[in-house]
XYZ file of C-alpha atoms in Angstrom:
709
model
C 0.223 0.024 0.219
C 1.162 3.632 -0.961
C 2.555 5.930 2.337
C -0.389 7.208 4.412
C -0.075 10.863 5.620
C -0.519 11.064 9.350
C -1.059 14.046 12.078
C 2.393 14.473 14.187
C 1.393 13.635 17.731
C 4.508 15.659 18.259
C 3.360 18.858 17.549
C 0.093 18.340 19.442
C 1.488 20.332 22.653
C 2.207 23.419 20.545
C -0.819 23.608 18.539
C 0.551 25.883 15.922
C -1.170 27.217 13.129
C 0.428 24.556 10.742
C -0.627 22.080 12.702
C -4.155 23.338 12.790
C -4.320 23.771 9.136
C -2.993 20.176 8.832
C -5.581 18.980 11.128
C -7.946 20.943 9.129
C -7.149 18.928 5.557
C -7.530 15.737 7.992
C -11.214 16.930 9.174
C -12.050 17.758 5.092
C -10.905 14.599 4.286
C -13.146 13.002 7.150
C -16.172 14.981 6.015
C -15.708 13.818 2.374
C -15.245 10.354 3.097
C -18.300 10.809 5.523
C -20.166 11.914 2.206
C -19.119 9.124 0.323
C -19.448 6.499 2.934
C -23.182 7.513 3.464
C -23.806 7.554 -0.281
C -22.018 4.279 -0.766
C -24.012 2.539 2.557
C -27.181 3.927 0.647
C -26.371 2.016 -2.609
C -25.151 -1.494 -0.853
C -28.944 -0.957 1.161
C -30.848 -0.826 -1.820
C -28.771 -3.983 -3.310
C -29.650 -5.586 0.191
C -33.205 -4.484 0.143
C -33.323 -5.507 -3.583
C -31.713 -9.256 -2.706
C -34.264 -9.513 -0.005
C -37.242 -8.050 -2.236
C -35.721 -10.458 -4.826
C -35.490 -14.044 -2.022
C -39.141 -12.933 -0.617
C -40.261 -12.624 -4.407
C -38.787 -15.597 -5.298
C -40.207 -17.668 -2.612
C -43.657 -16.103 -2.915
C -43.236 -17.545 -6.663
C -42.515 -20.794 -5.569
C -45.492 -20.937 -3.219
C -47.549 -19.708 -5.880
C -46.545 -22.426 -8.089
C -47.084 -24.848 -5.506
C -50.525 -23.571 -5.013
C -51.516 -23.809 -8.772
C -53.392 -27.228 -8.287
C -55.596 -25.741 -5.660
C -56.663 -22.781 -7.311
C -60.117 -23.103 -8.914
C -60.170 -21.817 -12.541
C -63.791 -21.443 -14.080
C -62.839 -21.785 -17.277
C -59.733 -24.063 -16.698
C -59.703 -27.666 -16.377
C -57.461 -30.194 -14.944
C -54.268 -30.103 -16.961
C -51.719 -32.269 -15.590
C -49.082 -31.601 -17.911
C -49.083 -28.063 -16.666
C -49.564 -28.730 -12.911
C -46.655 -31.024 -13.118
C -44.614 -28.688 -15.093
C -45.322 -25.838 -12.600
C -44.416 -28.206 -9.430
C -40.809 -28.853 -11.446
C -40.923 -24.902 -12.045
C -41.741 -24.378 -8.139
C -39.235 -26.884 -6.982
C -36.398 -25.364 -9.011
C -37.711 -21.516 -8.015
C -37.617 -22.845 -4.367
C -34.140 -23.943 -4.601
C -33.534 -20.577 -6.199
C -35.297 -18.988 -3.131
C -33.195 -20.963 -0.774
C -30.098 -19.803 -2.592
C -31.256 -16.012 -2.749
C -31.904 -16.571 1.091
C -28.217 -17.701 1.532
C -27.037 -14.533 -0.561
C -28.912 -12.181 1.590
C -27.701 -13.679 4.690
C -24.308 -13.221 3.202
C -24.560 -9.781 2.004
C -25.842 -8.875 5.700
C -22.675 -10.405 7.427
C -20.420 -9.568 4.499
C -21.267 -6.132 2.709
C -23.522 -4.455 5.157
C -22.067 -5.176 8.603
C -18.387 -3.850 8.121
C -19.711 -0.386 6.523
C -22.566 -0.045 9.238
C -20.213 -0.513 11.426
C -17.558 2.232 9.708
C -20.316 4.314 9.372
C -21.894 4.127 12.928
C -18.903 3.159 15.249
C -15.588 4.743 13.309
C -17.039 7.844 12.028
C -19.427 8.849 14.757
C -16.221 8.472 17.090
C -14.236 10.892 14.970
C -17.323 13.144 15.215
C -17.625 12.789 19.075
C -13.877 13.261 19.433
C -14.066 16.145 17.138
C -16.332 17.859 19.863
C -14.660 17.167 23.029
C -11.679 18.623 21.316
C -13.283 21.454 20.607
C -14.800 22.104 24.226
C -11.038 21.370 25.526
C -9.752 23.895 23.229
C -12.251 26.533 24.142
C -11.632 25.891 27.770
C -7.942 26.077 27.461
C -8.354 29.856 25.339
C -10.708 30.860 28.455
C -8.149 29.716 30.991
C -5.212 31.571 28.847
C -7.170 34.678 28.689
C -8.174 34.452 32.427
C -4.756 33.962 33.482
C -3.303 37.171 30.905
C -5.779 39.196 32.767
C -3.870 38.794 35.898
C -3.241 42.258 37.108
C 0.594 43.105 37.603
C -0.067 44.115 41.330
C -0.231 41.569 44.000
C -3.398 39.825 44.267
C -5.216 37.363 46.102
C -2.724 34.049 46.240
C -5.750 32.056 46.517
C -7.058 33.185 43.245
C -3.685 33.177 41.499
C -3.203 29.545 42.370
C -6.725 28.811 41.125
C -6.065 30.292 37.652
C -2.737 28.414 37.334
C -4.359 25.177 38.092
C -7.192 25.688 35.924
C -4.479 26.567 33.068
C -2.535 23.542 34.204
C -5.686 21.280 33.885
C -7.318 22.677 30.518
C -3.661 22.526 28.935
C -3.349 18.845 29.936
C -7.019 18.378 28.552
C -6.423 19.812 25.749
C -3.057 17.983 24.803
C -4.684 14.512 25.583
C -7.722 14.936 23.591
C -5.605 16.256 20.825
C -3.562 13.406 20.890
C -6.038 10.858 21.064
C -8.135 12.924 18.202
C -4.877 12.541 15.713
C -4.784 9.244 16.859
C -8.208 8.648 15.392
C -7.571 10.539 12.219
C -4.462 8.338 11.754
C -6.374 5.431 12.290
C -9.199 6.261 10.435
C -6.742 6.690 6.767
C -6.528 2.816 7.390
C -10.077 2.138 8.423
C -11.085 3.896 5.365
C -9.696 1.516 2.777
C -10.516 -1.781 4.889
C -14.138 -0.273 5.079
C -14.157 0.231 1.586
C -12.642 -2.928 0.527
C -14.178 -5.501 3.127
C -17.896 -5.008 2.011
C -16.946 -5.207 -1.638
C -14.825 -8.481 -0.903
C -18.073 -9.502 0.820
C -20.222 -8.975 -1.880
C -18.307 -10.344 -4.683
C -17.665 -13.704 -2.546
C -21.731 -13.771 -1.944
C -22.110 -13.763 -5.861
C -19.256 -15.996 -6.594
C -21.150 -18.329 -4.209
C -24.480 -17.450 -5.675
C -23.147 -18.326 -9.410
C -21.181 -21.458 -8.574
C -22.890 -23.406 -11.279
C -20.905 -20.732 -13.590
C -18.238 -20.875 -15.533
C -15.282 -22.781 -13.402
C -12.445 -20.492 -15.531
C -14.681 -17.355 -14.403
C -15.220 -18.628 -10.892
C -11.226 -19.365 -10.661
C -10.218 -16.276 -12.083
C -12.545 -14.375 -9.728
C -11.215 -16.370 -6.665
C -7.976 -15.738 -7.453
C -8.936 -11.813 -7.699
C -10.780 -11.548 -4.484
C -7.697 -13.857 -2.445
C -5.369 -10.990 -3.757
C -7.432 -8.263 -2.158
C -8.245 -10.450 0.926
C -4.615 -10.894 1.483
C -4.027 -6.783 1.098
C -6.858 -6.192 3.719
C -5.103 -8.290 6.036
C -1.714 -6.726 5.217
C -3.498 -3.316 5.868
C -5.038 -4.230 8.998
C -1.694 -5.541 10.658
C 0.070 -2.505 9.608
C -2.967 -0.721 11.341
C -2.670 -2.734 14.645
C 1.046 -1.552 14.685
C 0.788 1.955 13.974
C -2.111 2.239 16.831
C 0.610 0.290 19.123
C 3.356 2.856 18.447
C 0.683 6.065 18.463
C -0.537 4.652 21.877
C 2.982 4.456 23.110
C 3.705 7.603 22.001
C 1.029 9.330 23.504
C 2.077 7.611 26.992
C 5.477 8.833 26.558
C 4.404 12.587 26.140
C 2.178 12.924 28.276
C 4.708 11.767 30.964
C 7.433 14.486 29.458
C 5.191 17.100 28.679
C 3.563 17.366 32.240
C 5.508 19.922 33.817
C 5.267 22.419 30.571
C 1.257 22.471 31.080
C 1.505 25.158 33.391
C 2.825 28.696 32.512
C 5.258 29.950 35.556
C 8.858 31.283 34.483
C 10.646 28.200 34.704
C 13.909 28.241 36.876
C 16.716 30.023 35.272
C 19.450 27.777 36.005
C 17.693 24.960 34.242
C 16.272 27.204 31.322
C 17.967 30.418 30.894
C 17.112 33.034 28.317
C 18.696 32.904 25.025
C 19.572 36.448 23.740
C 21.118 34.830 20.438
C 18.293 34.270 18.456
C 17.068 35.597 14.971
C 14.502 33.842 14.587
C 11.194 33.048 17.098
C 7.908 31.896 16.988
C 4.625 31.350 19.249
C 1.705 32.745 20.711
C 1.459 36.687 21.768
C -1.177 39.056 22.752
C -1.940 41.846 20.590
C -3.479 44.916 21.929
C -6.033 46.067 19.032
C -7.808 49.685 19.588
C -11.641 49.509 19.743
C -12.229 53.263 20.649
C -10.481 56.643 21.268
C -9.526 55.361 24.511
C -10.328 51.591 24.557
C -8.740 48.683 23.657
C -8.787 44.993 23.495
C -6.788 41.880 23.115
C -6.607 39.158 21.053
C -4.673 36.122 20.811
C -2.465 35.011 17.796
C 0.301 33.184 16.442
C 3.556 35.314 15.882
C 6.488 34.020 14.107
C 9.470 36.003 12.275
C 10.164 35.705 8.606
C 13.486 37.615 7.308
C 12.794 41.054 8.859
C 9.294 40.887 9.377
C 6.937 40.149 12.226
C 4.207 37.886 11.024
C 0.923 36.663 12.977
C -1.425 33.637 11.727
C -4.983 32.988 13.186
C -6.124 29.436 13.654
C -7.724 28.012 10.240
C -5.523 30.400 7.853
C -3.265 28.826 5.358
C -0.606 31.597 5.563
C 0.414 34.488 7.747
C -0.149 38.000 7.208
C 2.469 41.475 8.014
C 2.107 42.968 10.773
C 5.439 45.029 11.125
C 8.879 45.602 9.377
C 11.011 45.078 11.911
C 14.626 46.744 9.915
C 15.625 49.421 11.943
C 12.473 49.231 14.221
C 13.046 49.872 18.625
C 11.912 47.542 21.058
C 11.425 47.951 24.776
C 9.499 46.362 27.676
C 6.955 48.447 28.579
C 4.817 48.358 31.525
C 0.766 47.982 31.227
C -1.813 48.456 33.626
C -3.984 45.315 33.205
C -0.871 43.032 31.591
C 2.095 41.684 32.129
C 4.989 40.607 30.405
C 4.470 43.358 27.601
C 6.660 44.696 25.194
C 6.425 47.459 22.176
C 7.748 47.721 18.666
C 8.015 50.628 17.052
C 8.681 50.898 13.114
C 11.463 52.783 11.789
C 9.628 55.965 10.724
C 7.572 55.917 14.198
C 4.187 55.704 12.117
C 3.248 52.298 13.553
C 3.409 51.073 17.266
C 2.435 47.059 18.095
C 1.968 46.746 21.865
C 2.350 42.694 22.457
C 2.015 40.314 25.296
C 4.135 37.106 26.181
C 3.215 34.387 28.456
C 6.147 34.531 30.873
C 8.739 36.556 31.566
C 11.935 34.440 29.729
C 9.328 34.443 26.221
C 9.433 38.188 26.705
C 13.004 38.719 27.158
C 13.663 36.411 24.214
C 10.990 38.112 21.922
C 12.906 41.548 22.956
C 16.294 40.193 22.077
C 15.012 38.325 18.966
C 13.485 41.625 17.818
C 16.526 43.618 18.731
C 18.865 41.452 16.745
C 16.649 41.528 13.489
C 16.347 45.181 13.885
C 20.064 45.164 13.520
C 20.074 43.351 10.311
C 22.080 40.634 11.978
C 19.825 37.702 10.443
C 21.621 38.807 7.246
C 25.252 37.826 7.964
C 26.535 34.415 7.787
C 27.652 33.548 11.613
C 23.945 35.271 13.243
C 24.488 33.553 16.308
C 28.233 34.965 16.903
C 27.125 38.093 16.038
C 24.047 38.163 18.118
C 26.223 37.142 21.135
C 28.736 40.426 20.542
C 25.684 43.009 20.586
C 23.810 41.503 23.395
C 25.189 43.674 25.892
C 23.747 46.874 23.767
C 19.804 45.079 23.873
C 19.910 44.651 27.898
C 18.556 47.993 28.116
C 15.908 47.772 26.110
C 15.302 44.328 27.574
C 15.274 45.371 31.532
C 14.127 49.466 31.240
C 14.132 51.676 34.024
C 11.367 50.853 36.439
C 10.926 55.039 37.217
C 10.737 55.820 33.348
C 7.205 55.572 33.286
C 6.437 57.788 36.049
C 9.052 60.248 34.729
C 7.182 60.189 31.226
C 3.900 61.029 33.254
C 5.439 64.056 34.890
C 7.365 65.431 31.663
C 4.120 65.055 29.529
C 3.252 68.470 28.139
C -0.255 70.069 29.710
C -3.208 70.025 27.734
C -4.092 73.580 28.278
C -2.266 74.322 25.030
C 1.116 75.443 23.603
C 1.421 78.222 25.849
C 1.890 75.507 29.093
C 4.688 74.230 27.445
C 8.064 74.544 29.197
C 10.394 77.345 28.333
C 12.834 75.463 26.379
C 9.764 74.398 23.541
C 7.573 77.283 22.358
C 4.957 77.148 19.752
C 4.438 79.186 16.384
C 0.789 79.370 16.598
C 0.590 80.395 20.130
C -0.130 84.405 20.839
C 2.520 86.804 20.498
C 4.364 87.789 23.691
C 4.676 91.524 24.972
C 8.073 91.436 24.016
C 7.238 91.051 20.585
C 5.171 94.473 20.177
C 8.746 96.329 20.724
C 10.823 93.724 18.472
C 10.315 93.944 14.781
C 11.002 91.129 12.291
C 14.264 92.941 11.361
C 15.522 92.502 14.962
C 14.977 88.794 14.788
C 16.044 87.805 11.539
C 18.884 90.427 9.596
C 17.405 90.655 5.508
C 21.262 89.944 4.489
C 21.968 87.140 6.384
C 22.977 83.829 4.080
C 20.851 81.029 3.828
C 22.411 77.526 3.932
C 20.247 74.899 1.790
C 22.430 71.888 2.102
C 24.124 70.116 4.804
C 27.682 70.314 4.229
C 29.515 70.455 7.654
C 28.779 70.311 11.532
C 27.194 72.883 13.245
C 28.810 73.429 16.640
C 32.552 72.798 17.349
C 32.814 72.089 21.237
C 36.484 73.415 22.412
C 37.310 69.889 23.417
C 38.551 67.519 21.259
C 36.276 64.995 21.637
C 33.298 66.933 20.593
C 35.300 67.925 17.382
C 35.472 64.056 16.840
C 32.035 63.380 16.995
C 30.927 66.695 14.750
C 33.262 65.308 11.940
C 31.336 64.607 8.844
C 31.280 61.527 7.190
C 31.718 59.922 10.491
C 29.960 56.439 9.896
C 28.338 54.930 13.128
C 28.307 51.346 14.160
C 24.804 50.210 12.243
C 25.208 47.562 15.222
C 24.719 49.610 18.043
C 27.703 48.519 19.792
C 29.684 51.185 21.613
C 32.857 52.511 21.071
C 35.324 54.871 22.981
C 32.648 57.614 22.666
C 30.056 55.710 24.244
C 28.828 58.814 25.799
C 28.477 60.467 22.757
C 26.743 58.310 20.841
C 23.772 58.108 23.139
C 23.435 54.454 23.147
C 22.350 54.272 26.634
C 19.926 57.072 26.214
C 16.708 56.096 27.523
C 14.716 57.688 24.451
C 15.177 56.466 20.960
C 12.910 57.974 18.167
C 13.838 58.206 14.882
C 11.513 60.708 12.314
C 12.438 61.073 8.452
C 13.185 64.259 7.738
C 14.315 66.780 4.848
C 16.267 69.861 5.406
C 14.855 72.989 3.938
C 17.592 75.468 5.212
C 19.469 77.037 8.249
C 20.483 80.619 8.916
C 22.021 82.737 11.611
C 19.270 84.676 13.456
C 19.774 87.593 15.955
C 17.812 86.306 19.079
C 16.863 83.082 20.415
C 14.335 84.225 23.401
C 11.484 85.536 20.658
C 8.969 82.695 20.060
C 8.376 83.975 16.458
C 12.012 83.810 15.393
C 11.356 80.309 13.933
C 8.092 81.276 12.131
C 10.012 84.107 10.544
C 13.284 82.009 9.499
C 10.775 79.513 7.852
C 9.170 82.492 5.792
C 12.505 83.949 4.521
C 13.695 79.971 4.022
C 10.733 79.109 1.717
C 10.686 82.403 -0.254
C 14.322 82.309 -0.992
C 13.900 78.904 -2.206
C 10.993 80.310 -4.454
C 13.127 83.069 -5.610
C 15.810 80.757 -6.811
C 13.964 77.790 -7.951
C 15.513 75.378 -5.500
C 13.423 72.066 -5.211
C 16.004 70.259 -4.000
C 16.188 68.775 -0.404
C 18.344 66.430 1.488
C 16.431 63.377 3.128
C 17.637 62.378 6.452
C 16.860 59.872 9.604
C 16.403 62.464 12.633
C 17.470 60.500 15.927
C 16.310 62.334 19.107
C 17.712 61.112 22.349
C 18.256 62.181 25.606
C 21.801 63.660 24.628
C 21.311 64.647 21.261
C 19.891 65.472 17.787
C 21.375 63.400 15.149
C 21.121 63.793 11.552
C 21.766 60.274 9.986
C 22.271 59.481 6.363
C 19.368 56.689 5.437
C 21.326 54.898 3.143
C 25.276 54.932 4.629
C 24.077 55.297 7.708
C 26.857 58.177 8.197
C 26.258 60.783 10.869
C 25.886 64.230 8.672
C 25.429 66.704 11.664
C 24.992 66.351 15.719
C 23.336 68.962 18.150
C 23.935 68.531 21.484
C 20.620 69.141 23.422
C 21.823 71.453 26.066
C 22.086 73.668 23.280
C 18.736 73.774 21.757
C 16.889 76.566 22.843
C 13.560 75.884 21.123
C 11.813 74.116 18.720
C 8.164 74.547 17.190
C 5.964 73.497 14.120
C 4.629 76.194 11.430
C 1.518 77.615 12.492
C -0.458 76.414 9.315
C 1.780 73.498 7.713
C 1.866 71.285 10.693
C 4.753 69.153 8.414
C 7.241 72.054 8.298
C 8.918 72.763 11.910
C 11.979 74.226 13.349
C 14.538 74.716 16.023
C 16.944 77.193 17.360
C 20.667 76.237 18.235
C 22.842 78.146 20.431
C 26.519 77.340 20.794
C 29.732 79.149 21.090
C 31.494 80.690 17.510
C 34.413 78.964 16.707
C 37.303 81.256 16.974
C 35.428 84.069 19.079
C 34.082 84.492 22.284
C 30.545 85.376 21.866
C 27.494 82.988 20.882
C 26.364 81.764 17.794
C 22.453 81.630 17.283
C 21.320 79.543 14.503
C 17.735 78.361 13.536
C 17.337 75.056 10.900
C 14.297 74.187 9.037
C 12.951 70.802 8.288
C 9.937 68.923 6.432
C 8.752 65.988 8.134
C 6.409 63.118 6.593
C 4.842 63.472 10.419
C 3.077 65.987 12.508
C 5.976 68.602 12.890
C 4.631 68.812 16.284
C 4.891 65.159 17.277
C 8.671 65.685 16.878
C 8.923 69.209 18.880
C 7.316 67.018 21.762
C 9.848 64.329 21.428
C 12.583 67.043 21.775
C 10.900 68.936 24.516
C 10.588 65.010 26.423
C 14.062 63.996 25.856
C 15.058 67.854 27.116
C 12.912 67.152 30.215
C 14.381 63.522 30.487
C 17.959 65.088 30.441
C 17.328 67.868 33.004
C 15.763 65.127 35.763
C 18.839 63.041 34.610
C 20.986 65.897 35.443
C 18.855 66.751 38.650
C 19.555 62.985 39.795
C 23.326 63.388 38.838
C 23.964 66.706 41.001
C 21.994 64.930 43.709
C 24.284 61.828 43.649
C 27.441 64.437 43.328
C 26.234 66.437 46.340
C 25.790 63.245 48.392
C 29.051 62.187 47.575
C 30.538 65.580 48.814
C 28.344 65.430 51.903
C 29.696 61.895 52.304
C 33.480 63.445 51.668
C 33.056 65.985 54.090
C 31.472 63.427 57.075
C 34.557 61.211 56.339
C 36.882 64.188 56.324
C 35.485 65.697 59.999
C 35.739 61.794 61.056
C 39.389 61.920 60.266
C 39.948 65.363 62.196
C 38.146 63.977 65.012
C 40.277 60.879 65.073
C 43.718 63.040 64.744
C 42.474 65.304 67.431
C 42.177 62.232 69.925
C 45.337 60.809 68.832
C 46.962 64.086 69.792
C 45.152 64.147 73.295
C 46.265 60.519 73.679
C 49.841 61.847 72.871
C 49.644 64.820 75.317
C 48.570 62.738 78.188
C 51.318 60.158 77.825
C 53.588 63.176 77.651
C 52.197 64.904 80.573
C 52.958 61.720 82.597
C 56.459 61.179 81.379
C 57.167 64.972 82.422
C 55.526 64.388 85.723
C 57.662 61.420 86.404
C 60.893 63.181 85.504
C 60.297 66.493 87.142
C 60.450 64.767 90.562
C 62.840 67.054 93.275
C 66.489 66.677 93.282
C 66.997 66.029 96.669
C 64.332 63.303 97.077
C 66.189 59.792 97.708
C 65.549 57.051 95.503
C 64.214 53.838 97.039
C 67.799 52.437 97.681
C 68.496 55.725 99.715
C 70.443 57.584 96.756
C 69.747 60.849 95.710
C 68.464 61.179 92.061
C 70.104 64.318 90.183
C 68.650 65.967 87.560
C 71.304 67.170 84.889
C 70.914 70.274 83.002
C 69.739 69.026 79.532
C 66.865 66.825 81.595
C 65.659 70.223 83.407
C 65.427 71.614 79.661
C 63.361 68.974 78.522
C 61.507 69.105 82.151
C 60.728 72.858 80.532
C 59.928 72.282 77.002
C 57.680 69.320 78.716
C 55.687 71.565 80.722
C 55.504 74.071 78.034
C 54.470 71.926 75.331
C 51.784 70.093 77.730
C 50.348 73.920 78.363
C 49.943 74.485 74.891
C 48.431 71.365 74.253
C 45.587 72.420 77.034
C 45.377 75.710 75.612
C 44.593 74.267 72.190
C 42.489 71.292 73.624
């Protein structure tokens, strides 16, 4: 017999969409087989009914022929020939009726019984197992959703234990039911062959035995053919029994080995450590879908990575759909009010944000590490795992973010009362003019003859230190894998905030003041007017990277850092009043070779709302301000600790001086006894002049020490 496809019992625990798709194929085959078997059963039932009818009709004919002599025909007379002829016919037909009765019995046993057993027992068993599996699958989904809705706050331990036990029971029930369901479907592939062949075999054997009076050659030919079919049926049955035994043994082994995997608790890190070198991953996650302005819902889907894309696939779907592009994306763990183990994936242009939830902390960290590796395009290299191991340290910041970032972000969020309520470092072009603007004219903001730069050709600022000069050099290539070099603080790899926007440089020009809120609006007007006058339509497209340390303009093709603006030098940033895609910021820095400061306004066009970019810059300045305050507080605490240590050292020195003075006083008192006082042996103690001088010096030192004390 040809090879029979079967469902893999080893993949029942993972329950992937591929397994469900294969299961759907087997279920479709079962439905088709059931319909075909029903039609075949009806046809064979008609044969059986017809054979019974033929047997009954033949017996009735024989009985009627025997009763011919008892009939009284008004016009008929006694006809001995006719009567004897009919009696002979009745005997023949009676024997034929007996043969038909035997044929009916053989058809009932050899043809109708196997197909009836297959239809009423095997197919109904499949339907029953399907219903039980569907119920177990629904119970498992309900238990998973209930477990996922557990709040991160400390709940009642009893409720948490009940939920975990419910997940364990439902997952175990689903796994066991699925394995038995798969076993029944695999067995059906054998049974459907025997269920089709055995009735036909019985039908043909019954017909051959009925037509035993036929040709011996024809009978021998059919007997040889049916003997071959019978041998094949026995071989299929023997293979079915062996396969059933192997599947039963596999079910028992998997039930014992998979018992610890039913619970969703985090495994022991010593036995199951987090693998951060992955470039491919798949599994079930919950995705947040917005259902309204402020409401959202969570949906459990099967996610997998394919190249540089994140895909999702629902149950019953043949192929997966694209969720987002992972190249140059950003990912980080986030805190959710109603969910645990959440992380957020933001596309490279910032237009799409996907929030996902894993089933455990280990799974969450592995997803974050995998997406980080794919974002850096490590999967394109030959030794992807080795390269991922080298950049693993840079991904740790995204895996374990600062717990206080959410509170800081809430405190740094701009006020909803309007743009006038924003911090002084970020102002709006559309706000009301300040009182100082009524005194200042437009010429006081931007000089009419100020040259305009329409392209990016050189760094903007040059710091006095050589380190900043190196950071501002044009053509300096940034590390595409995020590995920090010597200037780790300059590259801002450890910054909390990383947001990337696609912008096009319109121009820059030096302005006279950085305090006015309308300096950016006037600069935009002059740059756009100059472009229109000189027919300049070319714009340089770059990626604007906003971090807590600086703003960077990066070449999207070569990843070269074109310009770097220190965040401390950005005075204000605001969008255009009418065209929300235009925005600009004012940079104030020390001029090269001069002692005064130089104020320059830069104007850009973005694909996004310029106000979002200004909000991002304002958030970065707020985060930098809080970080600087924390740093100063730490330094102040260190200085206080040093002062305390110094004071303690002074006290210790003072105590040592007092101790030395006491010892010196004791020695002086012992040496300053009277000269005529006899000693213990009757002799006089005579002091020399040097000893007297030492005594006087000792007294004077004692008095000095007491005065100092």
